[in-house]
Amino acid sequence: MAEFTMEKGADGVAVITWDVPGKSMNVLSMAGAAELDAAVTDALADEAVKGIVITSGKDTFAAGMDLNVLAGFKEQGAEGVFEGVMSLHHLLRKIERAGMDPKTLKGGKPIATVLPGTALGIGLELPLSTHRVFAADNPKAKIGLPEIQVGIFPGSGGTTRLVRKLGVMGASPFLLQAKLSDPKGAVKAGIIDEVSEDPMAAAKAWVLAAKDADIVKPWDAKGYKVPGGAPYHPAGFQTMVGANAMIMANTWGAYPAPKAMLSAVYEGLMVPFDTALKIEARWFTNVIMNPSSGNMIRSLFLNKEALEKGANRPEAPDQTVKKLGVLGAGMMGAGIALVSAQAGMDVVLIDQTQEAADKGKAYTEAYLDKGIKRGKSTPEKKEKVLGQITATTDYAQLEGCDLIIEAVFEDPKVKAEITKAVEAVIPEDCIFASNTSTLPITGLAKASARPEQFIGIHFFSPVEKMLLVEIIKGRETGDRAVAKALDYVRQIRKTPIVVNDERFFYANRCIIPYLNEGARMVSEGVSPVLVDHAARLLGMPVGPLQLIDETSIDLGVKIAKATKEAMGDAYPADAKGVDDLMFWMFDLGRKGRKSNAGFYDYDEKGKRTGIWPGLEEQYPHAEDQPDLIEVQHRLMFAQVLEAVRALEENVLMDIREGDVGAILGWGFAPWSGGPFGWLDMLGAAYAAERCDHLEATYGPRFACPALLREMAEKNQSFYGRFGPEAKAA
């Protein structure tokens, strides 16, 4: 079936409708592009057709490009990517010029676009090539260019056209920050032209009344000047300098796409429009051929979407949660109650005192009040959400719950007592989940009379902002409990990963070595500034020392003590330097950001003012500082080797979950696609070689895992061996 169809009306307007069969949203394939090209060519050649309207047969316009198209281009090498992208440029340029005489800019036919709803990526680049864009008054619709979030940039003319339409400054939020707008916001920003209750009628009326001048784009007209000034203009030069500074401030230069896009903008604004399109295509080719883009698309789009759709969900009936019990109304419990009530569930929020329970519910009220001030919520929504939360001390209120999430102190005895008390009043088929970040689920399940219905659901703080939820299977956890947890995470619109039970599970297992390695380097005399800046230059959202401050030093001390007690003689001897440093700071009352004193100093408002001078007094800087790559490899391998060991030990059952979980859980260098994506970039042989160097220099924590050694010898990649395609084969 065709993706584009055309109907020529008696009024002289040809309506081209985009409706990809079997898809909930339109995506552009090369077959579809050929159909659109043929339809436009036909309409332009038909004397009875006075103008064209392009629209969608769905309630949205388009979600973007079919990613298989980019993969197909890439298989043909850089030349294949460039030629493929240029073919799209030629199509959109044909639409833009609409048959007009290139010298007189007359004789063309007006082409309008009607957006019934969301228009993203090529779904906006196509409308930008038409002469006027009309949108339905649909406040839920999102309009924008989100490509930068998955490691590429708008490469089908979106970068070139939007900059010429809005200027560099005006286009920056939409290109560099992937800002999305509703239709009215898009009109206000100047991206589209009109919002209408009947956009099709408005578009047809405009097409029939349009004059030659109405269909000439500003950049094709004589005397065109870039809004805000071209790069060689004094104002434009300042804008470009500011844009470059903004990119470096936000990315520390770790991401290829923003730098490439800014290069395309800078170079493109100094040449005629058609040459600028070629420049855009060349820089887009550069980004596509960089392994970073493929890894980001795979992890942040394909793998993330697969996990959210239940790629690893066991066979079980629908487990949609209707009534949720949350035990503990502290920050975690309050956050869980908030996101669950927002998802439409009835929530019972329990704490030891009514005051504590009410305080937990007030967290939702305060959150919604902020949303109302920002125009993201309404008093009616606030009333509805608050009405779904019952704050109480009475366990009897848990009757009828189909899921319980316990979020009390990280104390096995306290958790055991609550588990027994709650199981006495909840239905026998109710699933019980513990929100724990470190305690093994199998051990906690011993307090349960129904261990097959006991599972771990590990949220990250703050719950309402963090996208990842880690689901932990105990040794006796059954399939229905896993399905319940996955269905619940789907309801609250977060991304789940499922791992097997082991101390620290997956996320904390990998992040703790990162924190420890940063602190260990400080104890060795490495400059704290070098440590944290090396991490930022890797694309980590914060350095290890700053992250320790954010999560609190006293928590680190507590985890170290508990781990040492649990491991006994097996506790690593090389942890002494880290423990001494952390315990020393804790004893001084420096507990991190919450006490306005940690590795960093803070002002009265909690803003970091610099590394605490007392750190260097206790741990003087070594005269010879390590080079940047050495510091970065210590920080990266500390994390990725734990990810490999987790896979080796079957804690991690799917490398997709390992990569997505790392990026969403603790911000592991998103440009790399995750730990396994990064190792595949390095190659197993080189990674094993680096392990040997790091082990010989710094100790056994960097020992090459047997799995990685075997893969190095066989010249294997992780996705080649463990990816979904390899498993299917």
XYZ file of C-alpha atoms in Angstrom:
729
model
C 0.000 0.000 0.000
C 1.116 3.543 -0.773
C 2.475 5.849 1.922
C 1.463 9.002 0.024
C -1.753 9.361 -1.966
C -3.058 12.352 -3.921
C -6.575 13.574 -4.630
C -7.129 16.444 -7.061
C -10.176 18.479 -6.115
C -12.573 20.265 -8.407
C -11.450 23.511 -6.731
C -7.988 23.066 -8.226
C -6.270 22.021 -4.996
C -4.364 18.742 -4.991
C -4.304 17.211 -1.497
C -1.367 14.856 -0.846
C -2.019 12.683 2.194
C 0.749 10.957 4.132
C -0.524 7.797 5.798
C 1.972 4.971 6.328
C 0.082 1.654 6.595
C 0.430 -0.222 9.890
C 2.136 2.652 11.729
C 0.629 4.706 14.537
C 2.714 7.680 13.358
C 4.140 8.457 9.944
C 7.868 7.937 9.365
C 9.556 8.692 6.070
C 11.045 5.835 4.065
C 12.824 6.149 0.732
C 9.857 4.474 -0.940
C 7.618 7.111 0.624
C 9.968 9.878 -0.508
C 9.745 8.559 -4.083
C 5.929 8.529 -3.866
C 5.897 12.106 -2.569
C 8.263 13.158 -5.360
C 6.021 11.569 -7.989
C 2.878 13.165 -6.556
C 4.436 16.639 -6.419
C 5.798 16.264 -9.961
C 2.352 15.205 -11.204
C 0.572 18.099 -9.483
C 3.057 20.693 -10.690
C 2.689 19.484 -14.278
C -1.121 19.405 -14.214
C -2.550 22.702 -15.498
C -5.814 22.042 -13.631
C -4.003 22.064 -10.304
C -3.641 25.566 -8.869
C -1.884 24.561 -5.682
C -1.041 21.706 -3.304
C -1.773 20.894 0.332
C 0.299 18.214 2.079
C -1.301 16.661 5.156
C -1.541 13.449 7.184
C -4.171 10.764 7.311
C -3.451 10.282 11.013
C -4.095 12.516 14.026
C -0.373 13.408 13.971
C 1.736 14.560 11.042
C 4.980 12.604 11.403
C 7.462 11.284 13.955
C 10.529 11.646 11.747
C 12.701 9.556 9.467
C 12.531 5.769 9.366
C 15.834 4.910 11.044
C 16.278 1.996 8.656
C 16.863 4.625 5.971
C 19.883 6.012 7.796
C 21.164 2.487 8.424
C 20.815 1.736 4.708
C 22.723 4.886 3.790
C 25.489 4.019 6.256
C 25.969 0.538 4.792
C 27.046 2.243 1.546
C 29.737 4.282 3.308
C 30.177 8.042 3.489
C 29.355 8.506 -0.185
C 26.123 6.570 0.255
C 25.112 8.731 3.213
C 25.886 11.962 1.359
C 24.079 10.938 -1.829
C 21.079 9.654 0.139
C 20.758 12.877 2.110
C 21.187 14.982 -1.013
C 18.335 13.095 -2.673
C 16.086 14.301 0.162
C 17.434 17.831 -0.255
C 16.569 17.720 -3.964
C 13.015 16.582 -3.161
C 12.401 19.303 -0.572
C 14.007 21.907 -2.807
C 11.643 20.849 -5.603
C 8.728 21.435 -3.238
C 10.164 24.778 -2.149
C 10.719 26.085 -5.685
C 7.347 24.588 -6.751
C 7.979 24.878 -10.482
C 8.809 28.606 -10.442
C 11.213 30.127 -12.960
C 14.588 30.279 -11.140
C 15.409 33.651 -12.734
C 12.132 35.520 -12.380
C 10.882 33.563 -9.318
C 7.441 33.469 -10.939
C 5.122 30.821 -12.260
C 5.284 28.452 -9.317
C 2.368 26.811 -7.530
C 1.692 27.469 -3.839
C 2.218 24.501 -1.528
C 0.926 24.490 2.042
C 1.167 21.957 4.870
C -1.559 21.029 7.325
C -0.398 19.586 10.643
C -3.183 17.760 12.513
C -0.839 17.058 15.436
C 2.766 16.272 16.343
C 5.451 17.033 13.738
C 9.018 16.005 14.588
C 12.267 15.713 12.637
C 11.577 15.269 8.940
C 7.949 15.801 9.971
C 8.897 19.455 10.447
C 11.663 19.682 7.839
C 9.141 18.828 5.098
C 6.671 21.552 6.178
C 9.519 24.069 6.433
C 10.142 23.528 2.713
C 6.528 24.399 1.868
C 5.269 27.957 1.586
C 2.896 28.152 4.536
C 2.257 25.839 7.469
C -1.153 25.528 9.140
C -1.681 23.553 12.345
C -4.742 22.323 14.168
C -5.406 23.891 17.562
C -4.089 20.823 19.376
C -2.264 21.784 22.613
C -0.983 18.221 23.040
C 0.861 18.319 19.710
C 4.640 18.684 19.796
C 6.472 20.494 17.027
C 10.250 20.532 16.785
C 13.569 19.001 15.808
C 14.693 16.551 18.529
C 17.535 14.909 16.559
C 20.341 16.290 18.737
C 19.063 14.136 21.621
C 19.949 10.938 19.785
C 23.361 12.003 18.528
C 22.537 13.512 15.119
C 21.149 16.845 13.914
C 18.433 17.909 11.446
C 20.077 16.940 8.175
C 17.253 17.228 5.643
C 17.380 20.991 5.430
C 15.979 21.674 8.884
C 19.221 23.197 10.154
C 19.735 25.416 7.115
C 16.115 26.547 6.797
C 15.424 27.220 10.461
C 18.563 29.337 10.861
C 17.673 31.380 7.795
C 14.102 31.710 9.022
C 14.790 32.660 12.662
C 18.457 33.621 12.756
C 21.120 31.791 14.745
C 19.927 33.101 18.098
C 16.269 32.359 17.418
C 16.968 28.878 16.055
C 19.407 27.831 18.798
C 16.882 26.541 21.379
C 15.197 24.389 18.739
C 18.395 23.047 17.177
C 20.860 22.836 20.071
C 18.455 22.133 22.929
C 15.801 20.198 20.942
C 13.082 22.469 22.327
C 9.587 21.304 21.396
C 6.585 23.631 21.170
C 2.847 23.252 20.985
C 1.272 24.738 17.820
C 0.597 28.180 19.308
C 4.125 28.305 20.726
C 5.507 27.319 17.316
C 3.604 30.209 15.681
C 4.882 32.624 18.319
C 8.447 31.422 17.715
C 8.027 31.871 13.963
C 8.494 28.190 13.095
C 5.025 27.713 11.557
C 2.527 30.260 10.306
C -0.985 29.720 11.605
C -3.146 27.751 14.050
C -6.716 27.188 12.927
C -9.814 25.335 14.057
C -10.113 24.124 10.458
C -6.553 24.128 9.112
C -7.459 22.308 5.899
C -10.044 24.937 4.912
C -7.596 27.697 5.821
C -4.818 26.061 3.810
C -6.977 25.615 0.711
C -8.170 29.209 0.905
C -4.582 30.440 1.171
C -3.400 28.267 -1.720
C -6.147 29.577 -4.009
C -5.414 33.213 -3.104
C -1.603 33.080 -3.045
C 0.416 35.314 -5.357
C 3.893 34.742 -6.797
C 5.475 36.774 -4.015
C 3.795 34.618 -1.358
C 5.684 31.515 -2.416
C 9.186 32.934 -2.686
C 11.197 32.022 0.412
C 13.131 34.944 1.922
C 16.483 33.267 1.222
C 15.616 32.984 -2.472
C 14.665 36.649 -2.765
C 17.145 39.378 -3.682
C 18.589 41.332 -0.795
C 17.985 38.615 1.799
C 19.761 39.161 5.113
C 20.036 36.640 7.937
C 17.977 37.714 10.980
C 20.420 38.827 13.639
C 23.297 39.041 11.180
C 25.489 36.614 9.248
C 28.717 35.264 10.833
C 30.833 38.016 9.268
C 28.458 40.737 10.556
C 29.451 42.175 13.988
C 26.194 41.083 15.640
C 26.218 37.719 13.910
C 29.832 37.116 14.910
C 28.967 37.683 18.567
C 26.053 35.270 18.241
C 28.278 32.562 16.788
C 30.837 33.031 19.558
C 28.048 32.777 22.126
C 26.597 29.663 20.476
C 29.996 27.984 20.494
C 30.487 28.871 24.159
C 27.022 27.529 24.976
C 27.778 24.206 23.280
C 31.048 23.811 25.149
C 29.437 24.793 28.458
C 26.654 22.233 28.006
C 28.612 19.355 26.453
C 32.277 19.967 27.343
C 32.995 19.028 23.736
C 32.133 15.365 24.283
C 29.344 15.141 21.695
C 30.139 15.208 17.945
C 26.698 16.329 16.688
C 26.396 19.816 18.263
C 29.846 20.832 17.022
C 29.118 19.495 13.531
C 25.761 21.281 13.413
C 27.289 24.590 14.454
C 29.923 24.136 11.737
C 27.166 23.551 9.181
C 25.405 26.714 10.367
C 28.554 28.859 10.367
C 29.797 27.715 6.980
C 26.339 27.558 5.443
C 25.492 31.171 6.255
C 28.458 32.375 4.198
C 27.321 30.812 0.925
C 24.170 30.663 -1.258
C 21.306 28.493 -0.021
C 21.855 25.499 -2.322
C 25.537 25.362 -1.404
C 24.557 25.556 2.259
C 22.431 22.440 1.807
C 25.493 20.587 0.489
C 27.508 21.751 3.483
C 24.751 20.575 5.814
C 24.740 17.186 4.054
C 28.531 16.856 4.407
C 28.495 17.594 8.143
C 25.506 15.281 8.581
C 27.479 12.555 6.798
C 30.391 13.218 9.159
C 28.119 12.664 12.162
C 26.400 9.572 10.759
C 29.737 7.925 10.034
C 30.893 8.604 13.608
C 30.088 5.493 15.713
C 28.696 7.764 18.418
C 25.567 8.554 16.398
C 24.760 4.901 15.744
C 25.307 4.009 19.391
C 23.130 6.864 20.637
C 20.323 6.033 18.221
C 20.520 2.376 19.220
C 20.482 2.990 22.983
C 18.403 6.134 23.388
C 15.821 5.347 20.734
C 15.655 1.736 19.572
C 16.696 -0.083 22.759
C 14.915 2.324 25.088
C 11.701 1.984 23.094
C 11.985 -1.820 23.021
C 12.399 -1.991 26.813
C 9.470 0.352 27.392
C 7.298 -1.840 25.182
C 8.130 -4.910 27.266
C 10.953 -6.576 25.330
C 11.810 -8.730 28.370
C 8.345 -9.091 29.901
C 7.504 -12.697 30.835
C 4.271 -14.273 29.652
C 1.553 -13.240 32.106
C -1.924 -11.679 32.008
C -2.208 -7.882 32.097
C -0.925 -6.613 35.448
C -2.055 -2.989 35.316
C -1.956 -1.492 38.809
C -5.218 -0.048 40.092
C -4.511 0.524 43.790
C -0.999 1.039 45.132
C 0.240 0.993 48.686
C 3.389 3.014 49.490
C 5.066 2.304 52.812
C 7.162 5.220 54.008
C 6.356 8.857 53.190
C 9.907 10.189 53.060
C 11.409 11.678 49.893
C 11.365 8.382 47.967
C 7.913 7.299 49.126
C 6.471 10.747 48.478
C 7.953 10.762 44.976
C 6.563 7.296 44.234
C 3.122 8.398 45.437
C 3.308 11.497 43.219
C 4.152 9.736 39.937
C 1.679 6.938 40.634
C -1.227 9.278 41.362
C -0.350 11.276 38.241
C -0.660 8.010 36.291
C -4.227 7.607 37.578
C -3.710 5.072 40.379
C -5.327 5.208 43.797
C -2.467 5.491 46.287
C -2.373 4.721 50.008
C 0.630 6.499 51.546
C 1.528 5.137 54.985
C 3.946 6.300 57.644
C 4.368 5.884 61.394
C 2.685 9.189 62.223
C -0.134 11.074 60.540
C 2.089 14.142 60.430
C 4.749 12.256 58.435
C 2.137 10.809 56.072
C 0.579 14.233 55.498
C 4.019 15.696 54.826
C 4.553 13.041 52.163
C 1.266 13.956 50.481
C 2.156 17.646 50.707
C 5.130 16.878 48.445
C 2.662 16.179 45.629
C 0.729 19.352 46.408
C 3.889 21.485 46.279
C 4.974 19.833 43.025
C 1.611 20.494 41.380
C 1.555 24.090 42.638
C 4.863 24.652 40.836
C 3.344 23.097 37.735
C 0.367 25.455 37.900
C 2.688 28.474 38.140
C 4.572 27.259 35.067
C 1.401 26.541 33.129
C 2.064 22.782 33.082
C -0.801 21.855 35.395
C -4.212 23.154 36.448
C -6.106 23.501 39.745
C -8.507 20.836 38.496
C -5.698 18.375 37.830
C -4.180 19.145 41.218
C -7.458 18.420 42.963
C -7.872 15.146 41.054
C -4.328 13.909 41.764
C -4.453 14.834 45.457
C -7.833 13.111 45.717
C -6.187 9.863 44.640
C -3.685 9.889 47.537
C -4.784 8.727 50.981
C -2.239 9.666 53.671
C -2.662 7.471 56.747
C -1.075 5.371 59.491
C -3.707 2.630 59.173
C -2.527 -0.590 57.493
C -6.158 -1.611 57.043
C -6.391 1.029 54.287
C -4.186 -1.264 52.188
C -7.086 -3.633 51.622
C -7.666 -4.047 47.899
C -4.138 -3.041 46.852
C -2.656 -5.068 44.010
C 0.891 -3.710 44.470
C 2.797 -2.602 47.550
C 6.034 -0.614 47.347
C 7.999 -0.418 50.581
C 10.281 2.623 50.807
C 11.473 2.695 54.420
C 14.998 2.867 55.915
C 17.715 0.645 54.436
C 17.586 -1.652 57.464
C 16.764 -5.344 56.884
C 15.135 -5.694 60.317
C 12.817 -2.724 59.789
C 11.909 -3.935 56.317
C 11.220 -7.463 57.620
C 8.866 -6.220 60.334
C 6.900 -4.105 57.861
C 6.720 -6.921 55.316
C 5.122 -9.266 57.867
C 2.722 -6.645 59.185
C 1.538 -5.639 55.729
C 1.146 -9.167 54.375
C -1.321 -9.793 57.180
C -3.802 -7.305 55.687
C -3.205 -7.227 51.911
C -4.839 -9.657 49.438
C -3.025 -12.958 48.934
C -2.369 -12.191 45.272
C -0.897 -8.728 45.967
C 2.687 -8.228 44.754
C 5.100 -6.828 47.348
C 8.065 -4.725 46.169
C 10.951 -3.266 48.116
C 12.492 0.008 46.958
C 16.050 -0.699 48.018
C 19.267 0.451 46.427
C 21.706 -2.020 47.993
C 20.073 -4.809 50.011
C 19.743 -8.194 48.239
C 16.111 -8.968 47.446
C 16.502 -12.692 48.150
C 17.442 -11.888 51.729
C 14.583 -9.412 52.191
C 12.124 -11.938 50.724
C 12.817 -14.316 53.625
C 10.465 -12.207 55.728
C 7.667 -12.811 53.209
C 5.203 -15.685 53.326
C 4.981 -15.406 49.525
C 8.554 -14.990 48.191
C 7.417 -15.712 44.617
C 5.409 -12.463 44.866
C 8.297 -10.465 46.343
C 10.398 -8.273 44.046
C 12.710 -5.266 44.093
C 11.766 -1.963 42.449
C 14.677 0.457 42.726
C 13.813 4.083 41.982
C 16.409 6.777 41.470
C 16.132 10.124 43.222
C 14.299 12.383 42.615
C 11.632 9.940 41.463
C 9.655 12.440 39.410
C 12.703 13.431 37.338
C 14.733 10.249 36.911
C 13.700 8.145 33.909
C 15.049 4.746 34.964
C 13.545 2.111 37.274
C 15.604 -0.980 38.127
C 13.578 -4.143 38.739
C 15.334 -6.860 40.732
C 14.404 -10.538 40.624
C 15.075 -12.483 43.812
C 15.897 -16.185 43.540
C 12.247 -17.117 44.121
C 10.586 -14.159 42.373
C 7.940 -15.404 39.951
C 7.017 -14.255 36.461
C 3.801 -12.537 37.562
C 5.729 -10.325 39.966
C 8.117 -9.327 37.176
C 5.208 -8.623 34.831
C 3.478 -6.558 37.527
C 6.598 -4.460 38.072
C 7.090 -3.918 34.334
C 3.449 -2.996 33.762
C 3.602 -0.564 36.690
C 6.727 1.117 35.307
C 4.988 1.424 31.940
C 2.051 3.111 33.663
C 4.259 5.760 35.264
C 6.003 6.268 31.898
C 9.522 5.380 32.911
C 12.060 2.998 31.404
C 12.572 -0.364 33.157
C 15.516 -2.725 33.276
C 15.257 -6.179 34.863
C 18.281 -7.662 36.645
C 18.998 -10.676 38.796
C 19.667 -10.299 42.505
C 23.124 -9.424 43.782
C 24.409 -6.837 46.245
C 24.162 -3.355 44.625
C 22.265 -4.937 41.678
C 23.458 -3.311 38.418
C 23.366 0.484 38.605
C 24.945 0.958 42.023
C 27.375 -1.860 41.310
C 28.788 0.247 38.470
C 28.455 3.745 39.890
C 30.109 3.044 43.250
C 33.474 2.139 41.617
C 33.271 5.401 39.641
C 32.837 7.382 42.869
C 35.537 5.396 44.643
C 38.032 5.810 41.815
C 37.568 9.568 41.886
C 38.098 9.694 45.657
C 41.037 7.269 45.411
C 42.823 9.548 42.959
C 42.433 12.474 45.351
C 43.949 10.347 48.131
C 46.894 9.660 45.767
C 47.530 13.365 45.222
C 45.720 13.822 41.898
C 44.167 17.286 41.623
C 40.419 17.165 42.415
C 39.837 19.647 39.595
C 41.561 17.306 37.117
C 39.463 14.376 38.377
C 36.083 16.070 37.980
C 36.966 17.904 34.765
C 38.261 14.700 33.178
C 34.858 13.145 33.840
C 32.993 16.094 32.352
C 35.183 15.984 29.252
C 34.112 12.343 28.916
C 30.482 13.437 28.768
C 29.566 12.453 32.334
C 26.922 14.875 33.689
C 28.938 15.463 36.880
C 32.353 14.420 38.099
C 32.720 11.697 40.758
C 33.580 14.140 43.558
C 30.602 16.351 42.825
C 28.386 13.271 42.616
C 29.618 12.081 46.024
C 28.626 15.476 47.424
C 25.212 15.256 45.751
C 24.454 11.765 47.068
C 26.023 12.600 50.467
C 29.264 11.512 52.088
C 27.498 9.947 55.062
C 25.653 7.616 52.688
C 29.000 6.581 51.203
C 30.368 5.892 54.674
C 27.279 3.868 55.564
C 27.565 1.777 52.387
C 31.289 1.196 52.968
C 30.699 -0.017 56.528
C 27.833 -2.301 55.501
C 29.831 -3.728 52.578
C 32.872 -4.373 54.765
C 30.702 -6.153 57.316
C 29.048 -8.279 54.629
C 32.262 -9.166 52.756
C 34.570 -9.680 55.739
C 38.044 -10.770 54.628
C 36.997 -10.488 50.981
C 36.688 -6.697 51.307
C 39.272 -5.229 48.883
C 42.456 -4.080 50.578
C 42.939 -1.231 48.110
C 39.743 0.409 49.401
C 41.597 1.658 52.499
C 42.679 4.945 50.914
C 39.125 5.760 49.869
C 37.677 4.759 53.247
C 40.231 6.835 55.140
C 39.397 9.893 53.044
C 35.622 9.476 53.322
C 35.654 8.685 57.058
C 37.937 11.667 57.701
C 35.566 14.049 55.915
C 32.551 12.512 57.658
C 34.198 12.971 61.064
C 34.733 16.652 60.207
C 31.009 16.999 59.559
C 31.479 17.423 55.828
C 28.554 15.358 54.588
C 28.210 16.823 51.128
C 25.819 19.298 49.578
C 23.135 18.769 52.217
C 25.519 20.138 54.874
C 26.992 22.770 52.517
C 30.363 21.103 53.039
C 31.971 18.237 51.177
C 34.653 17.928 48.521
C 33.341 21.316 47.482
C 32.554 24.457 49.470
C 29.092 25.987 49.073
C 27.577 29.402 49.677
C 24.510 30.055 51.805
C 22.207 29.228 48.886
C 23.872 25.861 48.314
C 25.798 26.902 45.200
C 29.242 25.356 44.737
C 32.049 27.890 45.138
C 35.060 25.647 44.504
C 37.051 22.703 45.851
C 37.434 22.827 49.635
C 41.022 24.058 50.356
C 41.337 21.679 53.309
C 41.375 18.760 50.873
C 44.761 19.727 49.472
C 46.134 20.408 52.935
C 45.364 16.805 53.935
C 46.156 15.306 50.528
C 48.791 17.529 48.840
C 48.853 17.516 45.051
C 51.542 15.280 43.585
C 54.231 17.150 41.686
C 53.669 15.007 38.591
C 49.995 14.868 37.626
C 48.739 12.028 35.370
C 47.736 12.814 31.816
C 44.080 13.332 30.967
C 43.545 10.026 29.141
C 44.975 8.053 32.065
C 42.530 9.708 34.491
C 39.635 9.210 32.088
C 40.422 5.542 31.527
C 40.560 4.919 35.262
C 37.113 6.493 35.642
C 35.607 4.719 32.630
C 37.079 1.250 33.167
C 36.056 1.342 36.828
C 32.455 1.413 35.568
C 32.518 -0.674 32.403
C 34.403 -3.605 33.918
C 31.651 -3.927 36.528
C 29.109 -3.910 33.702
C 31.018 -6.736 31.999
C 31.197 -8.707 35.255
C 27.464 -8.179 35.788
C 26.853 -9.652 32.325
C 29.334 -12.459 32.962
C 27.596 -13.382 36.242
C 24.080 -13.157 34.731
C 23.098 -10.263 36.976
C 22.584 -8.388 33.739
C 20.565 -10.482 31.301
C 20.415 -8.143 28.316
C 23.144 -5.743 27.194
C 20.450 -3.366 25.965
C 19.397 -2.964 29.581
C 23.036 -2.469 30.542
C 23.501 0.417 28.113
C 20.119 2.095 28.580
C 20.291 1.626 32.351
C 23.733 3.209 32.535
C 22.755 6.291 30.537
C 19.409 6.897 32.246
C 20.449 5.701 35.705
C 23.654 7.586 36.332
C 24.327 9.494 33.123
C 27.068 7.276 31.712
C 28.562 9.223 28.761
C 25.439 9.219 26.533
C 27.511 9.936 23.395
C 29.011 6.436 23.737
C 25.692 4.587 23.781
C 26.525 3.028 27.175
C 29.265 0.797 28.647
C 28.958 -1.930 26.024
C 28.669 0.600 23.219
C 31.861 2.257 24.482
C 33.726 -1.058 24.665
C 32.623 -1.880 21.129
C 34.009 1.500 20.015
C 37.358 0.684 21.616
C 37.383 -2.905 20.418
C 37.743 -5.843 22.792
C 41.455 -6.317 22.035
C 42.374 -2.736 22.903
C 40.104 -2.780 25.971
C 41.819 -5.925 27.265
C 45.212 -4.338 26.650
C 44.200 -1.257 28.643
C 42.947 -3.503 31.466
C 46.367 -5.137 31.678
C 48.064 -1.740 31.883
C 45.655 -0.424 34.518
C 45.878 -3.611 36.580
C 49.680 -3.562 36.554
C 49.742 0.112 37.490
C 46.831 0.486 39.914
C 45.764 -2.910 41.167
C 43.512 -5.951 40.701
C 40.261 -3.994 40.492
C 41.158 -3.408 36.829
C 41.781 -7.096 36.056
C 40.391 -8.024 32.655
C 37.230 -10.153 33.046
C 37.467 -13.611 31.482
C 34.582 -12.767 29.142
C 36.319 -9.689 27.774
C 39.598 -11.607 27.385
C 37.821 -14.347 25.422
C 36.120 -11.783 23.185
C 39.465 -10.068 22.546
C 40.993 -13.368 21.440
C 38.031 -14.088 19.141
C 37.829 -10.480 17.871
C 34.180 -10.214 18.958
C 32.016 -7.201 19.797
C 29.404 -7.152 22.550
C 26.515 -6.358 20.230
C 27.803 -8.876 17.719
C 27.764 -11.571 20.392
C 24.977 -10.524 22.783
C 22.811 -8.092 20.801
C 19.179 -8.913 19.947
C 20.084 -9.879 16.381
C 22.747 -12.303 17.621
C 20.280 -13.832 20.082
C 17.640 -14.198 17.384
C 20.130 -15.993 15.162
